[in-house]
Amino acid sequence: AVARSYPRIPPEEIRCVLVHSRERILQEMDEGLALFAQKILAGRGVELKLGDRLVAATSEKAILKSGAEIPSKTIVSTVPSAMPPLLEKLQCAKEKGRLLVDQQLALKGYEGQVWAVGDCAFIQTVSGTQAPPTAQHATREAHTVATNIAAEIHGGERALFAFEGLGKLGALGHNCAVADVFGIKISGLLAWLLWRTIYLMKLPGLPTKIRVASDWLIALLLPPNMAQLSLASGAGF
């Protein structure tokens, strides 16, 4: 879509490759929704290389674990978060490199003294489902820990972390998305509208909501303004 503003760039010079280590993208989503997303991206000309991963990169190419090399000047890498070195040095119970906690989010072996939440903790709900590192889980983990710390100090009933998640949303761009909300699976324009509505509702303050909604509306009615930056070129760039 951007290339239409630059008619001097031949279409054959534009190549977008998505490399994913698993056999399908969007592992957190239902398989049907993930396959729908793959079909949408492939239809837009995105090349999907599944079951492979990036192991090295130079100024000229991306090198994959399979040995394949992709000529490229631009690489966008999204990698999992790593644990801080401090946590790695702690001598305590861990699972997959994360701090192992019980259903009250207390660190195993240090119950009543240490609690852990968020990305650094390996958390399972009451049903045994591993909690993903998302904001909707983290905020509820914090509430559970606050309740249990207060109970430890003042007495009272302790809380168990039982939040299973409200749903999952994935935006695919160009007014298209996939969604799994309360077990209902939606794709396409309706999922995109749902995604936009939910995020708009979560924005703090009415003025912010109005500004963002106005910006989204203008983007629907008018084409984006393209700006070309004057960057100094050099060897290898």
GROMACS .gro file of C-alpha atoms in nm:
model
  237
    1ALA     CA    1   0.000   0.000   0.000
    2VAL     CA    2   0.285   0.238   0.080
    3ALA     CA    3   0.463   0.149  -0.245
    4ARG     CA    4   0.182   0.308  -0.446
    5SER     CA    5   0.316   0.644  -0.331
    6TYR     CA    6   0.657   0.558  -0.479
    7PRO     CA    7   0.599   0.454  -0.842
    8ARG     CA    8   0.973   0.442  -0.913
    9ILE     CA    9   1.016   0.139  -0.686
   10PRO     CA   10   0.957  -0.181  -0.889
   11PRO     CA   11   0.712  -0.421  -0.717
   12GLU     CA   12   0.959  -0.709  -0.754
   13GLU     CA   13   1.202  -0.528  -0.522
   14ILE     CA   14   0.956  -0.547  -0.235
   15ARG     CA   15   0.972  -0.868  -0.034
   16CYS     CA   16   0.836  -0.941   0.312
   17VAL     CA   17   0.925  -1.269   0.485
   18LEU     CA   18   0.779  -1.382   0.817
   19VAL     CA   19   0.990  -1.643   0.998
   20HIS     CA   20   0.831  -1.839   1.283
   21SER     CA   21   0.981  -2.122   1.486
   22ARG     CA   22   0.655  -2.315   1.522
   23GLU     CA   23   0.439  -2.488   1.261
   24ARG     CA   24   0.186  -2.204   1.262
   25ILE     CA   25   0.171  -1.844   1.376
   26LEU     CA   26  -0.043  -1.714   1.664
   27GLN     CA   27   0.017  -2.014   1.890
   28GLU     CA   28  -0.199  -1.855   2.160
   29MET     CA   29  -0.502  -1.851   1.929
   30ASP     CA   30  -0.734  -2.125   1.809
   31GLU     CA   31  -0.582  -2.318   1.518
   32GLY     CA   32  -0.862  -2.215   1.281
   33LEU     CA   33  -0.804  -1.847   1.356
   34ALA     CA   34  -0.429  -1.887   1.316
   35LEU     CA   35  -0.471  -2.053   0.977
   36PHE     CA   36  -0.707  -1.772   0.874
   37ALA     CA   37  -0.440  -1.519   0.968
   38GLN     CA   38  -0.179  -1.710   0.768
   39LYS     CA   39  -0.407  -1.710   0.464
   40ILE     CA   40  -0.467  -1.336   0.493
   41LEU     CA   41  -0.094  -1.259   0.518
   42ALA     CA   42  -0.006  -1.491   0.231
   43GLY     CA   43  -0.273  -1.325   0.019
   44ARG     CA   44  -0.102  -0.992   0.076
   45GLY     CA   45   0.226  -1.129  -0.052
   46VAL     CA   46   0.391  -1.213   0.280
   47GLU     CA   47   0.615  -1.521   0.258
   48LEU     CA   48   0.575  -1.753   0.557
   49LYS     CA   49   0.874  -1.962   0.667
   50LEU     CA   50   0.748  -2.184   0.947
   51GLY     CA   51   0.943  -2.428   1.163
   52ASP     CA   52   1.258  -2.218   1.134
   53ARG     CA   53   1.420  -1.935   1.328
   54LEU     CA   54   1.665  -1.650   1.291
   55VAL     CA   55   2.013  -1.730   1.425
   56ALA     CA   56   2.223  -1.447   1.279
   57ALA     CA   57   2.199  -1.130   1.077
   58THR     CA   58   2.437  -0.909   0.883
   59SER     CA   59   2.389  -0.578   0.706
   60GLU     CA   60   2.304  -0.773   0.391
   61LYS     CA   61   2.108  -1.081   0.493
   62ALA     CA   62   1.922  -1.281   0.755
   63ILE     CA   63   2.056  -1.628   0.835
   64LEU     CA   64   1.814  -1.898   0.950
   65LYS     CA   65   1.873  -2.209   1.160
   66SER     CA   66   1.800  -2.429   0.857
   67GLY     CA   67   2.091  -2.265   0.677
   68ALA     CA   68   1.871  -2.060   0.447
   69GLU     CA   69   1.978  -1.701   0.384
   70ILE     CA   70   1.739  -1.417   0.306
   71PRO     CA   71   1.886  -1.105   0.146
   72SER     CA   72   1.758  -0.814   0.354
   73LYS     CA   73   1.840  -0.461   0.463
   74THR     CA   74   1.561  -0.445   0.720
   75ILE     CA   75   1.502  -0.702   0.994
   76VAL     CA   76   1.238  -0.671   1.264
   77SER     CA   77   1.290  -0.928   1.542
   78THR     CA   78   1.035  -1.010   1.812
   79VAL     CA   79   1.191  -1.241   2.067
   80PRO     CA   80   1.066  -1.370   2.404
   81SER     CA   81   1.160  -1.173   2.713
   82ALA     CA   82   1.454  -1.310   2.910
   83MET     CA   83   1.473  -1.324   3.287
   84PRO     CA   84   1.689  -1.060   3.458
   85PRO     CA   85   2.029  -1.196   3.571
   86LEU     CA   86   1.932  -1.132   3.933
   87LEU     CA   87   1.646  -1.383   3.912
   88GLU     CA   88   1.870  -1.639   3.744
   89LYS     CA   89   2.107  -1.626   4.041
   90LEU     CA   90   1.837  -1.680   4.304
   91GLN     CA   91   1.853  -2.018   4.472
   92CYS     CA   92   1.486  -2.106   4.478
   93ALA     CA   93   1.225  -2.320   4.302
   94LYS     CA   94   1.195  -2.246   3.931
   95GLU     CA   95   1.013  -2.378   3.628
   96LYS     CA   96   1.134  -2.299   3.276
   97GLY     CA   97   1.362  -2.035   3.421
   98ARG     CA   98   1.079  -1.855   3.602
   99LEU     CA   99   1.004  -1.839   3.973
  100LEU     CA  100   0.770  -2.123   4.068
  101VAL     CA  101   0.471  -2.008   4.272
  102ASP     CA  102   0.166  -2.181   4.418
  103GLN     CA  103  -0.196  -2.093   4.348
  104GLN     CA  104  -0.173  -1.809   4.601
  105LEU     CA  105   0.124  -1.676   4.397
  106ALA     CA  106   0.361  -1.736   4.687
  107LEU     CA  107   0.712  -1.854   4.599
  108LYS     CA  108   0.749  -2.227   4.665
  109GLY     CA  109   0.952  -2.277   4.982
  110TYR     CA  110   0.896  -1.916   5.094
  111GLU     CA  111   0.520  -1.915   5.148
  112GLY     CA  112   0.403  -1.616   5.350
  113GLN     CA  113   0.729  -1.429   5.281
  114VAL     CA  114   0.779  -1.389   4.906
  115TRP     CA  115   0.527  -1.354   4.622
  116ALA     CA  116   0.587  -1.322   4.249
  117VAL     CA  117   0.375  -1.197   3.959
  118GLY     CA  118   0.412  -1.108   3.594
  119ASP     CA  119   0.672  -1.226   3.347
  120CYS     CA  120   0.919  -1.342   3.613
  121ALA     CA  121   0.680  -1.601   3.761
  122PHE     CA  122   0.563  -1.941   3.641
  123ILE     CA  123   0.194  -1.922   3.730
  124GLN     CA  124  -0.081  -2.178   3.694
  125THR     CA  125  -0.447  -2.113   3.759
  126VAL     CA  126  -0.664  -2.331   3.980
  127SER     CA  127  -0.757  -2.537   3.673
  128GLY     CA  128  -0.390  -2.597   3.592
  129THR     CA  129  -0.370  -2.363   3.292
  130GLN     CA  130  -0.043  -2.170   3.263
  131ALA     CA  131  -0.108  -1.797   3.280
  132PRO     CA  132   0.037  -1.611   2.980
  133PRO     CA  133   0.240  -1.290   3.030
  134THR     CA  134  -0.041  -1.053   2.933
  135ALA     CA  135  -0.172  -0.737   3.098
  136GLN     CA  136  -0.516  -0.880   3.175
  137HIS     CA  137  -0.352  -1.159   3.376
  138ALA     CA  138  -0.086  -0.941   3.539
  139THR     CA  139  -0.334  -0.691   3.683
  140ARG     CA  140  -0.538  -0.971   3.839
  141GLU     CA  141  -0.223  -1.140   3.968
  142ALA     CA  142  -0.138  -0.814   4.146
  143HIS     CA  143  -0.484  -0.804   4.305
  144THR     CA  144  -0.444  -1.164   4.425
  145VAL     CA  145  -0.102  -1.092   4.577
  146ALA     CA  146  -0.225  -0.772   4.744
  147THR     CA  147  -0.511  -0.966   4.903
  148ASN     CA  148  -0.276  -1.237   5.028
  149ILE     CA  149  -0.019  -0.995   5.167
  150ALA     CA  150  -0.294  -0.814   5.356
  151ALA     CA  151  -0.421  -1.150   5.485
  152GLU     CA  152  -0.069  -1.242   5.598
  153ILE     CA  153  -0.037  -0.919   5.795
  154HIS     CA  154  -0.388  -0.869   5.930
  155GLY     CA  155  -0.535  -1.215   5.896
  156GLY     CA  156  -0.825  -1.316   5.680
  157GLU     CA  157  -0.907  -1.541   5.387
  158ARG     CA  158  -0.640  -1.583   5.121
  159ALA     CA  159  -0.718  -1.568   4.751
  160LEU     CA  160  -0.638  -1.823   4.482
  161PHE     CA  161  -0.547  -1.713   4.132
  162ALA     CA  162  -0.825  -1.852   3.913
  163PHE     CA  163  -0.844  -1.606   3.625
  164GLU     CA  164  -0.855  -1.792   3.294
  165GLY     CA  165  -0.861  -1.491   3.064
  166LEU     CA  166  -1.137  -1.297   2.890
  167GLY     CA  167  -1.013  -1.372   2.541
  168LYS     CA  168  -0.743  -1.311   2.284
  169LEU     CA  169  -0.724  -1.058   2.003
  170GLY     CA  170  -0.486  -1.032   1.712
  171ALA     CA  171  -0.484  -0.742   1.464
  172LEU     CA  172  -0.377  -0.821   1.107
  173GLY     CA  173  -0.397  -0.467   0.967
  174HIS     CA  174  -0.612  -0.335   0.682
  175ASN     CA  175  -0.931  -0.356   0.893
  176CYS     CA  176  -0.887  -0.726   0.964
  177ALA     CA  177  -0.828  -0.918   1.286
  178VAL     CA  178  -0.890  -1.246   1.466
  179ALA     CA  179  -1.056  -1.276   1.806
  180ASP     CA  180  -1.145  -1.543   2.060
  181VAL     CA  181  -1.360  -1.382   2.327
  182PHE     CA  182  -1.543  -1.589   2.587
  183GLY     CA  183  -1.501  -1.890   2.360
  184ILE     CA  184  -1.658  -1.714   2.061
  185LYS     CA  185  -1.427  -1.713   1.758
  186ILE     CA  186  -1.451  -1.420   1.516
  187SER     CA  187  -1.239  -1.316   1.219
  188GLY     CA  188  -1.228  -1.042   0.959
  189LEU     CA  189  -1.384  -0.696   0.983
  190LEU     CA  190  -1.609  -0.780   1.278
  191ALA     CA  191  -1.309  -0.896   1.483
  192TRP     CA  192  -1.124  -0.577   1.391
  193LEU     CA  193  -1.415  -0.361   1.507
  194LEU     CA  194  -1.431  -0.560   1.832
  195TRP     CA  195  -1.056  -0.517   1.882
  196ARG     CA  196  -1.076  -0.141   1.829
  197THR     CA  197  -1.379  -0.108   2.058
  198ILE     CA  198  -1.218  -0.300   2.345
  199TYR     CA  199  -0.895  -0.103   2.330
  200LEU     CA  200  -1.084   0.226   2.308
  201MET     CA  201  -1.282   0.135   2.620
  202LYS     CA  202  -0.960   0.062   2.810
  203LEU     CA  203  -0.801   0.399   2.734
  204PRO     CA  204  -0.796   0.623   3.044
  205GLY     CA  205  -1.006   0.940   3.037
  206LEU     CA  206  -1.274   1.066   2.802
  207PRO     CA  207  -1.048   1.324   2.627
  208THR     CA  208  -0.801   1.048   2.535
  209LYS     CA  209  -1.081   0.829   2.403
  210ILE     CA  210  -1.213   1.114   2.186
  211ARG     CA  211  -0.868   1.197   2.045
  212VAL     CA  212  -0.791   0.836   1.957
  213ALA     CA  213  -1.137   0.769   1.813
  214SER     CA  214  -1.110   1.084   1.597
  215ASP     CA  215  -0.770   0.976   1.472
  216TRP     CA  216  -0.901   0.629   1.383
  217LEU     CA  217  -1.200   0.782   1.201
  218ILE     CA  218  -0.980   1.016   0.997
  219ALA     CA  219  -0.754   0.723   0.907
  220LEU     CA  220  -1.057   0.539   0.768
  221LEU     CA  221  -1.170   0.831   0.556
  222LEU     CA  222  -0.839   0.975   0.435
  223PRO     CA  223  -0.521   0.807   0.307
  224PRO     CA  224  -0.210   0.832   0.528
  225ASN     CA  225   0.048   1.101   0.463
  226MET     CA  226   0.380   0.955   0.352
  227ALA     CA  227   0.702   1.122   0.464
  228GLN     CA  228   1.042   1.027   0.325
  229LEU     CA  229   1.331   1.098   0.560
  230SER     CA  230   1.667   1.212   0.424
  231LEU     CA  231   1.911   0.968   0.578
  232ALA     CA  232   2.283   0.968   0.510
  233SER     CA  233   2.388   0.650   0.337
  234GLY     CA  234   2.711   0.466   0.398
  235ALA     CA  235   2.881   0.135   0.334
  236GLY     CA  236   2.675  -0.154   0.467
  237PHE     CA  237   2.363   0.053   0.530
   0.00000   0.00000   0.00000
